[in-house]
Amino acid sequence: MSPKIYLIVATDLKRGIGLKGKLPWHLPGDMAFFKKMTIHTDDIQYRNMVVMGRVTWESIPEKHRPMAGRKNVVITRNKDYKVDEGVVIAHSLPQALKAADERVADIFIIGGSKVFEEAMKRSKVDGIYLTRIKKAFQCDRFFPKIPNAYYPEKIGEGMDEGVEYEFLLYKKRKRKPVAKKRSSRPRKKRASSS
Ligand SMILES: NC(=O)c1ccc[n+]([C@@H]2O[C@H](COP(=O)([O-])OP(=O)(O)OC[C@H]3O[C@@H](n4cnc5c(N)ncnc54)[C@H](OP(=O)(O)O)[C@@H]3O)[C@@H](O)[C@H]2O)c1
């Protein structure tokens, strides 16, 4: 089966996600949630793949990258961009998604804003893990509006240093089956048996 594609993001009350190349907040509980969700696979023979833009990659402290236990893919237009051994470079989102080999369970697109936007428009996104932070921060990067085709389910909550947040999973609505069109031709009357 082909891997499912998820977005995973934390947003503030105004859909803000970043400021000056960094996260605007420090929420260890959300970081732990991110790690758990992106690492977990039902079968240990598989691992997940994380896909990110070059700026997001550079925002990860060097000691934490590449993200352990996951296949790391970085998107850049720069053909000479160098990354650590084992990290895959892609020059477009479709190319990044193609890096999923047979050992990849799920794909997590982890940002930033342009990559999220492109994924929402062009890819088959199966679900969105969204941490909704119940506070407004100064931000210069934002998450796109989530289309109506997705609905949220609360899957948890947390609080760090007085900042509350909830974990939501946006799932895709199932399409209603299309009703069969009735023929406009008048039905033939059954012959009466009497
Ligand atoms: N709150 C959250 O959950 C969350 C998650 C992730 C990131 N963030 C924050 O968001 C900010 C970073 O996001 P960002 O939007 O500025 O940058 P980004 O999406 O991480 O990276 C942008 C770069 O990715 C490359 N890229 C993007 N789309 C591409 C495409 N279609 N084809 C080829 N290359 C492509 C380009 O790299 P080149 O310039 O090298 O060509 C582009 O400049 C930071 O503040 C970070 O902390 C927050």
PDB file of C-alpha atoms and ligand atoms in Angstrom:
ATOM      1  CA  MET A   1       0.000   0.000   0.000  1.00  0.00           C
ATOM      2  CA  SER A   2       1.269   3.506  -0.753  1.00  0.00           C
ATOM      3  CA  PRO A   3       2.166   5.598   2.313  1.00  0.00           C
ATOM      4  CA  LYS A   4      -0.381   8.013   3.731  1.00  0.00           C
ATOM      5  CA  ILE A   5       0.497  11.702   3.629  1.00  0.00           C
ATOM      6  CA  TYR A   6       0.006  13.845   6.734  1.00  0.00           C
ATOM      7  CA  LEU A   7       0.787  17.430   7.535  1.00  0.00           C
ATOM      8  CA  ILE A   8       1.906  18.117  11.097  1.00  0.00           C
ATOM      9  CA  VAL A   9       1.967  21.664  12.440  1.00  0.00           C
ATOM     10  CA  ALA A  10       1.512  23.847  15.495  1.00  0.00           C
ATOM     11  CA  THR A  11      -0.360  27.119  14.967  1.00  0.00           C
ATOM     12  CA  ASP A  12      -1.294  30.024  17.192  1.00  0.00           C
ATOM     13  CA  LEU A  13      -4.763  31.593  17.284  1.00  0.00           C
ATOM     14  CA  LYS A  14      -4.102  33.436  13.985  1.00  0.00           C
ATOM     15  CA  ARG A  15      -2.611  30.436  12.175  1.00  0.00           C
ATOM     16  CA  GLY A  16       0.915  31.752  12.803  1.00  0.00           C
ATOM     17  CA  ILE A  17       3.691  29.137  12.676  1.00  0.00           C
ATOM     18  CA  GLY A  18       7.057  30.916  12.665  1.00  0.00           C
ATOM     19  CA  LEU A  19       9.032  34.094  13.248  1.00  0.00           C
ATOM     20  CA  LYS A  20      12.449  34.996  11.791  1.00  0.00           C
ATOM     21  CA  GLY A  21      13.236  31.402  10.871  1.00  0.00           C
ATOM     22  CA  LYS A  22      12.347  29.990  14.284  1.00  0.00           C
ATOM     23  CA  LEU A  23       9.376  28.796  16.281  1.00  0.00           C
ATOM     24  CA  PRO A  24       7.785  31.716  18.181  1.00  0.00           C
ATOM     25  CA  TRP A  25       7.186  29.562  21.269  1.00  0.00           C
ATOM     26  CA  HIS A  26       8.810  26.933  23.445  1.00  0.00           C
ATOM     27  CA  LEU A  27       6.365  24.112  24.120  1.00  0.00           C
ATOM     28  CA  PRO A  28       8.162  20.883  25.161  1.00  0.00           C
ATOM     29  CA  GLY A  29       4.855  18.984  25.315  1.00  0.00           C
ATOM     30  CA  ASP A  30       4.171  19.769  21.674  1.00  0.00           C
ATOM     31  CA  MET A  31       7.724  18.833  20.653  1.00  0.00           C
ATOM     32  CA  ALA A  32       7.235  15.473  22.369  1.00  0.00           C
ATOM     33  CA  PHE A  33       3.928  14.985  20.536  1.00  0.00           C
ATOM     34  CA  PHE A  34       5.616  15.812  17.206  1.00  0.00           C
ATOM     35  CA  LYS A  35       8.386  13.304  17.889  1.00  0.00           C
ATOM     36  CA  LYS A  36       5.968  10.576  18.957  1.00  0.00           C
ATOM     37  CA  MET A  37       3.660  11.007  15.966  1.00  0.00           C
ATOM     38  CA  THR A  38       6.414  11.243  13.355  1.00  0.00           C
ATOM     39  CA  ILE A  39       8.454   8.311  14.723  1.00  0.00           C
ATOM     40  CA  HIS A  40       5.705   5.804  15.507  1.00  0.00           C
ATOM     41  CA  THR A  41       4.992   3.004  13.043  1.00  0.00           C
ATOM     42  CA  ASP A  42       2.867  -0.086  13.682  1.00  0.00           C
ATOM     43  CA  ASP A  43       5.619  -2.304  12.299  1.00  0.00           C
ATOM     44  CA  ILE A  44       9.247  -1.730  13.364  1.00  0.00           C
ATOM     45  CA  GLN A  45      10.473  -2.855   9.945  1.00  0.00           C
ATOM     46  CA  TYR A  46       9.114   0.407   8.590  1.00  0.00           C
ATOM     47  CA  ARG A  47       9.969   4.022   9.324  1.00  0.00           C
ATOM     48  CA  ASN A  48       8.262   7.291   8.510  1.00  0.00           C
ATOM     49  CA  MET A  49       9.538  10.011   6.230  1.00  0.00           C
ATOM     50  CA  VAL A  50       9.640  13.716   7.156  1.00  0.00           C
ATOM     51  CA  VAL A  51       9.594  16.279   4.349  1.00  0.00           C
ATOM     52  CA  MET A  52      10.566  19.895   4.981  1.00  0.00           C
ATOM     53  CA  GLY A  53      11.635  23.125   3.310  1.00  0.00           C
ATOM     54  CA  ARG A  54      15.264  24.218   3.528  1.00  0.00           C
ATOM     55  CA  VAL A  55      14.526  26.992   6.088  1.00  0.00           C
ATOM     56  CA  THR A  56      12.758  24.557   8.423  1.00  0.00           C
ATOM     57  CA  TRP A  57      15.719  22.161   8.111  1.00  0.00           C
ATOM     58  CA  GLU A  58      18.111  24.960   9.080  1.00  0.00           C
ATOM     59  CA  SER A  59      15.885  25.936  12.025  1.00  0.00           C
ATOM     60  CA  ILE A  60      16.489  22.529  13.658  1.00  0.00           C
ATOM     61  CA  PRO A  61      19.441  22.644  16.087  1.00  0.00           C
ATOM     62  CA  GLU A  62      22.380  20.742  14.547  1.00  0.00           C
ATOM     63  CA  LYS A  63      22.455  18.177  17.345  1.00  0.00           C
ATOM     64  CA  HIS A  64      18.834  17.216  16.525  1.00  0.00           C
ATOM     65  CA  ARG A  65      19.241  16.801  12.773  1.00  0.00           C
ATOM     66  CA  PRO A  66      18.729  14.672  10.862  1.00  0.00           C
ATOM     67  CA  MET A  67      15.705  13.665  12.893  1.00  0.00           C
ATOM     68  CA  ALA A  68      16.514  10.206  14.220  1.00  0.00           C
ATOM     69  CA  GLY A  69      14.409   7.193  13.320  1.00  0.00           C
ATOM     70  CA  ARG A  70      12.884   8.939  10.317  1.00  0.00           C
ATOM     71  CA  LYS A  71      13.890   9.357   6.689  1.00  0.00           C
ATOM     72  CA  ASN A  72      14.675  13.094   6.289  1.00  0.00           C
ATOM     73  CA  VAL A  73      13.949  14.882   3.011  1.00  0.00           C
ATOM     74  CA  VAL A  74      14.833  18.559   2.474  1.00  0.00           C
ATOM     75  CA  ILE A  75      13.419  20.607  -0.408  1.00  0.00           C
ATOM     76  CA  THR A  76      15.544  23.347  -1.980  1.00  0.00           C
ATOM     77  CA  ARG A  77      15.964  24.905  -5.405  1.00  0.00           C
ATOM     78  CA  ASN A  78      19.709  25.097  -4.801  1.00  0.00           C
ATOM     79  CA  LYS A  79      21.350  22.277  -6.780  1.00  0.00           C
ATOM     80  CA  ASP A  80      24.566  22.600  -4.743  1.00  0.00           C
ATOM     81  CA  TYR A  81      22.958  22.452  -1.303  1.00  0.00           C
ATOM     82  CA  LYS A  82      24.819  20.094   1.033  1.00  0.00           C
ATOM     83  CA  VAL A  83      23.266  18.145   3.896  1.00  0.00           C
ATOM     84  CA  ASP A  84      24.376  15.376   6.264  1.00  0.00           C
ATOM     85  CA  GLU A  85      24.885  11.874   4.940  1.00  0.00           C
ATOM     86  CA  GLY A  86      21.648   9.920   4.679  1.00  0.00           C
ATOM     87  CA  VAL A  87      19.505  13.031   4.191  1.00  0.00           C
ATOM     88  CA  VAL A  88      17.727  13.255   0.844  1.00  0.00           C
ATOM     89  CA  ILE A  89      17.671  16.486  -1.149  1.00  0.00           C
ATOM     90  CA  ALA A  90      14.696  17.130  -3.437  1.00  0.00           C
ATOM     91  CA  HIS A  91      14.113  20.075  -5.748  1.00  0.00           C
ATOM     92  CA  SER A  92      10.298  19.999  -5.699  1.00  0.00           C
ATOM     93  CA  LEU A  93       7.523  18.588  -3.527  1.00  0.00           C
ATOM     94  CA  PRO A  94       6.594  15.803  -6.012  1.00  0.00           C
ATOM     95  CA  GLN A  95      10.267  14.784  -6.148  1.00  0.00           C
ATOM     96  CA  ALA A  96      10.369  14.757  -2.332  1.00  0.00           C
ATOM     97  CA  LEU A  97       7.302  12.492  -2.146  1.00  0.00           C
ATOM     98  CA  LYS A  98       8.897  10.108  -4.642  1.00  0.00           C
ATOM     99  CA  ALA A  99      11.747   9.555  -2.163  1.00  0.00           C
ATOM    100  CA  ALA A 100       9.412   7.269  -0.186  1.00  0.00           C
ATOM    101  CA  ASP A 101      10.909   3.798  -0.612  1.00  0.00           C
ATOM    102  CA  GLU A 102       9.229   0.488   0.236  1.00  0.00           C
ATOM    103  CA  ARG A 103      10.333   0.801   3.890  1.00  0.00           C
ATOM    104  CA  VAL A 104       8.450   4.080   4.428  1.00  0.00           C
ATOM    105  CA  ALA A 105       5.205   3.722   6.403  1.00  0.00           C
ATOM    106  CA  ASP A 106       3.787   7.272   6.447  1.00  0.00           C
ATOM    107  CA  ILE A 107       4.927  10.617   5.102  1.00  0.00           C
ATOM    108  CA  PHE A 108       4.818  13.690   7.349  1.00  0.00           C
ATOM    109  CA  ILE A 109       5.133  17.081   5.701  1.00  0.00           C
ATOM    110  CA  ILE A 110       6.469  19.240   8.506  1.00  0.00           C
ATOM    111  CA  GLY A 111       6.643  22.735   6.961  1.00  0.00           C
ATOM    112  CA  GLY A 112       7.235  25.563   6.445  1.00  0.00           C
ATOM    113  CA  SER A 113       4.497  27.741   5.065  1.00  0.00           C
ATOM    114  CA  LYS A 114       5.117  27.445   1.307  1.00  0.00           C
ATOM    115  CA  VAL A 115       5.587  23.685   1.548  1.00  0.00           C
ATOM    116  CA  PHE A 116       2.332  23.368   3.520  1.00  0.00           C
ATOM    117  CA  GLU A 117       0.525  25.534   0.952  1.00  0.00           C
ATOM    118  CA  GLU A 118       1.791  23.504  -1.974  1.00  0.00           C
ATOM    119  CA  ALA A 119       0.954  20.230  -0.253  1.00  0.00           C
ATOM    120  CA  MET A 120      -2.625  21.348   0.468  1.00  0.00           C
ATOM    121  CA  LYS A 121      -3.090  22.375  -3.167  1.00  0.00           C
ATOM    122  CA  ARG A 122      -1.320  19.607  -5.011  1.00  0.00           C
ATOM    123  CA  SER A 123      -0.981  16.486  -2.910  1.00  0.00           C
ATOM    124  CA  LYS A 124      -3.389  13.907  -1.673  1.00  0.00           C
ATOM    125  CA  VAL A 125      -3.296  14.851   2.024  1.00  0.00           C
ATOM    126  CA  ASP A 126      -4.855  12.125   4.182  1.00  0.00           C
ATOM    127  CA  GLY A 127      -4.870  14.073   7.442  1.00  0.00           C
ATOM    128  CA  ILE A 128      -3.524  17.075   9.333  1.00  0.00           C
ATOM    129  CA  TYR A 129      -2.144  16.879  12.868  1.00  0.00           C
ATOM    130  CA  LEU A 130      -2.615  20.411  14.140  1.00  0.00           C
ATOM    131  CA  THR A 131      -1.626  21.630  17.574  1.00  0.00           C
ATOM    132  CA  ARG A 132      -3.856  24.610  18.219  1.00  0.00           C
ATOM    133  CA  ILE A 133      -2.084  26.940  20.634  1.00  0.00           C
ATOM    134  CA  LYS A 134      -4.622  29.026  22.509  1.00  0.00           C
ATOM    135  CA  LYS A 135      -2.597  32.219  22.396  1.00  0.00           C
ATOM    136  CA  ALA A 136      -1.558  34.811  19.781  1.00  0.00           C
ATOM    137  CA  PHE A 137       2.170  35.250  19.066  1.00  0.00           C
ATOM    138  CA  GLN A 138       4.063  37.572  16.746  1.00  0.00           C
ATOM    139  CA  CYS A 139       4.567  35.549  13.540  1.00  0.00           C
ATOM    140  CA  ASP A 140       5.778  36.131   9.979  1.00  0.00           C
ATOM    141  CA  ARG A 141       4.861  32.703   8.593  1.00  0.00           C
ATOM    142  CA  PHE A 142       1.352  31.250   8.511  1.00  0.00           C
ATOM    143  CA  PHE A 143      -0.469  27.985   7.906  1.00  0.00           C
ATOM    144  CA  PRO A 144      -2.985  27.990   5.026  1.00  0.00           C
ATOM    145  CA  LYS A 145      -6.714  27.890   5.653  1.00  0.00           C
ATOM    146  CA  ILE A 146      -7.873  24.295   5.963  1.00  0.00           C
ATOM    147  CA  PRO A 147     -10.420  23.408   3.274  1.00  0.00           C
ATOM    148  CA  ASN A 148     -13.925  22.310   4.205  1.00  0.00           C
ATOM    149  CA  ALA A 149     -13.150  18.824   2.983  1.00  0.00           C
ATOM    150  CA  TYR A 150     -11.453  18.241   6.373  1.00  0.00           C
ATOM    151  CA  TYR A 151     -13.025  18.164   9.835  1.00  0.00           C
ATOM    152  CA  PRO A 152     -11.209  18.278  13.204  1.00  0.00           C
ATOM    153  CA  GLU A 153     -11.256  15.707  15.958  1.00  0.00           C
ATOM    154  CA  LYS A 154      -9.676  16.542  19.314  1.00  0.00           C
ATOM    155  CA  ILE A 155      -7.146  13.855  20.236  1.00  0.00           C
ATOM    156  CA  GLY A 156      -5.481  15.452  23.278  1.00  0.00           C
ATOM    157  CA  GLU A 157      -4.395  18.595  25.049  1.00  0.00           C
ATOM    158  CA  GLY A 158      -1.526  20.065  27.030  1.00  0.00           C
ATOM    159  CA  MET A 159      -0.067  23.115  28.720  1.00  0.00           C
ATOM    160  CA  ASP A 160       3.480  24.485  29.007  1.00  0.00           C
ATOM    161  CA  GLU A 161       4.385  27.535  31.091  1.00  0.00           C
ATOM    162  CA  GLY A 162       0.737  28.573  31.279  1.00  0.00           C
ATOM    163  CA  VAL A 163       0.191  28.267  27.491  1.00  0.00           C
ATOM    164  CA  GLU A 164      -2.658  25.896  26.692  1.00  0.00           C
ATOM    165  CA  TYR A 165      -2.946  23.923  23.481  1.00  0.00           C
ATOM    166  CA  GLU A 166      -5.005  21.115  22.026  1.00  0.00           C
ATOM    167  CA  PHE A 167      -4.054  18.380  19.596  1.00  0.00           C
ATOM    168  CA  LEU A 168      -6.434  18.111  16.645  1.00  0.00           C
ATOM    169  CA  LEU A 169      -6.491  15.593  13.856  1.00  0.00           C
ATOM    170  CA  TYR A 170      -8.205  16.877  10.731  1.00  0.00           C
ATOM    171  CA  LYS A 171      -9.616  13.979   8.780  1.00  0.00           C
ATOM    172  CA  LYS A 172     -10.934  13.965   5.267  1.00  0.00           C
ATOM    173  CA  ARG A 173     -14.717  13.868   4.995  1.00  0.00           C
ATOM    174  CA  LYS A 174     -16.015  10.806   3.248  1.00  0.00           C
ATOM    175  CA  ARG A 175     -17.722  11.631   0.009  1.00  0.00           C
ATOM    176  CA  LYS A 176     -21.442  10.944  -0.012  1.00  0.00           C
ATOM    177  CA  PRO A 177     -22.351   8.303  -2.566  1.00  0.00           C
ATOM    178  CA  VAL A 178     -23.849   9.921  -5.640  1.00  0.00           C
ATOM    179  CA  ALA A 179     -27.558   9.145  -5.900  1.00  0.00           C
ATOM    180  CA  LYS A 180     -28.563   7.365  -9.079  1.00  0.00           C
ATOM    181  CA  LYS A 181     -30.262   9.702 -11.490  1.00  0.00           C
ATOM    182  CA  ARG A 182     -33.842   8.761 -12.179  1.00  0.00           C
ATOM    183  CA  SER A 183     -34.747   8.326 -15.785  1.00  0.00           C
ATOM    184  CA  SER A 184     -36.979  11.116 -17.056  1.00  0.00           C
ATOM    185  CA  ARG A 185     -38.781   8.680 -19.343  1.00  0.00           C
ATOM    186  CA  PRO A 186     -42.209   7.618 -18.039  1.00  0.00           C
ATOM    187  CA  ARG A 187     -42.192   4.032 -16.772  1.00  0.00           C
ATOM    188  CA  LYS A 188     -44.139   1.459 -18.680  1.00  0.00           C
ATOM    189  CA  LYS A 189     -47.259   0.374 -16.858  1.00  0.00           C
ATOM    190  CA  ARG A 190     -47.235  -3.281 -15.884  1.00  0.00           C
ATOM    191  CA  ALA A 191     -49.827  -5.295 -17.649  1.00  0.00           C
ATOM    192  CA  SER A 192     -52.655  -5.973 -15.260  1.00  0.00           C
ATOM    193  CA  SER A 193     -53.196  -9.681 -14.539  1.00  0.00           C
ATOM    194  CA  SER A 194     -56.977  -9.312 -13.999  1.00  0.00           C
TER     195      SER A 194
HETATM  196  N1  LIG B   1       4.833  25.815  13.852  1.00  0.00           N
HETATM  197  C1  LIG B   1       5.212  24.807  13.114  1.00  0.00           C
HETATM  198  O1  LIG B   1       4.658  23.703  13.204  1.00  0.00           O
HETATM  199  C2  LIG B   1       6.325  24.980  12.126  1.00  0.00           C
HETATM  200  C3  LIG B   1       6.703  23.926  11.288  1.00  0.00           C
HETATM  201  C4  LIG B   1       7.732  24.135  10.383  1.00  0.00           C
HETATM  202  C5  LIG B   1       8.354  25.376  10.294  1.00  0.00           C
HETATM  203  N2  LIG B   1       7.954  26.369  11.131  1.00  0.00           N
HETATM  204  C6  LIG B   1       8.544  27.713  11.037  1.00  0.00           C
HETATM  205  O2  LIG B   1       8.320  28.214   9.717  1.00  0.00           O
HETATM  206  C7  LIG B   1       9.434  28.997   9.318  1.00  0.00           C
HETATM  207  C8  LIG B   1      10.067  28.361   8.088  1.00  0.00           C
HETATM  208  O3  LIG B   1       9.133  28.294   7.053  1.00  0.00           O
HETATM  209  P1  LIG B   1       9.334  29.057   5.665  1.00  0.00           P
HETATM  210  O4  LIG B   1       8.013  29.053   4.990  1.00  0.00           O
HETATM  211  O5  LIG B   1      10.011  30.365   5.913  1.00  0.00           O
HETATM  212  O6  LIG B   1      10.421  28.155   4.930  1.00  0.00           O
HETATM  213  P2  LIG B   1      10.427  26.600   4.501  1.00  0.00           P
HETATM  214  O7  LIG B   1       9.156  26.257   3.817  1.00  0.00           O
HETATM  215  O8  LIG B   1      10.855  25.769   5.627  1.00  0.00           O
HETATM  216  O9  LIG B   1      11.597  26.642   3.446  1.00  0.00           O
HETATM  217  C9  LIG B   1      11.468  27.439   2.298  1.00  0.00           C
HETATM  218  C10 LIG B   1      12.509  26.980   1.323  1.00  0.00           C
HETATM  219  O10 LIG B   1      12.246  25.650   0.922  1.00  0.00           O
HETATM  220  C11 LIG B   1      12.569  25.504  -0.431  1.00  0.00           C
HETATM  221  N3  LIG B   1      11.330  25.244  -1.172  1.00  0.00           N
HETATM  222  C12 LIG B   1      10.059  25.459  -0.768  1.00  0.00           C
HETATM  223  N4  LIG B   1       9.198  25.079  -1.727  1.00  0.00           N
HETATM  224  C13 LIG B   1       9.940  24.587  -2.739  1.00  0.00           C
HETATM  225  C14 LIG B   1       9.632  24.035  -4.002  1.00  0.00           C
HETATM  226  N5  LIG B   1       8.373  23.885  -4.424  1.00  0.00           N
HETATM  227  N6  LIG B   1      10.633  23.651  -4.807  1.00  0.00           N
HETATM  228  C15 LIG B   1      11.926  23.767  -4.417  1.00  0.00           C
HETATM  229  N7  LIG B   1      12.288  24.298  -3.217  1.00  0.00           N
HETATM  230  C16 LIG B   1      11.311  24.699  -2.394  1.00  0.00           C
HETATM  231  C17 LIG B   1      13.241  26.793  -0.850  1.00  0.00           C
HETATM  232  O11 LIG B   1      14.596  26.628  -0.493  1.00  0.00           O
HETATM  233  P3  LIG B   1      15.812  27.401  -1.190  1.00  0.00           P
HETATM  234  O12 LIG B   1      15.659  28.828  -0.782  1.00  0.00           O
HETATM  235  O13 LIG B   1      17.039  26.767  -0.610  1.00  0.00           O
HETATM  236  O14 LIG B   1      15.674  27.172  -2.654  1.00  0.00           O
HETATM  237  C18 LIG B   1      12.558  27.787   0.056  1.00  0.00           C
HETATM  238  O15 LIG B   1      13.274  29.001   0.217  1.00  0.00           O
HETATM  239  C19 LIG B   1      10.379  29.026  10.501  1.00  0.00           C
HETATM  240  O16 LIG B   1      10.087  30.154  11.292  1.00  0.00           O
HETATM  241  C20 LIG B   1      10.037  27.729  11.229  1.00  0.00           C
HETATM  242  O17 LIG B   1      10.402  27.791  12.597  1.00  0.00           O
HETATM  243  C21 LIG B   1       6.963  26.207  12.027  1.00  0.00           C
END
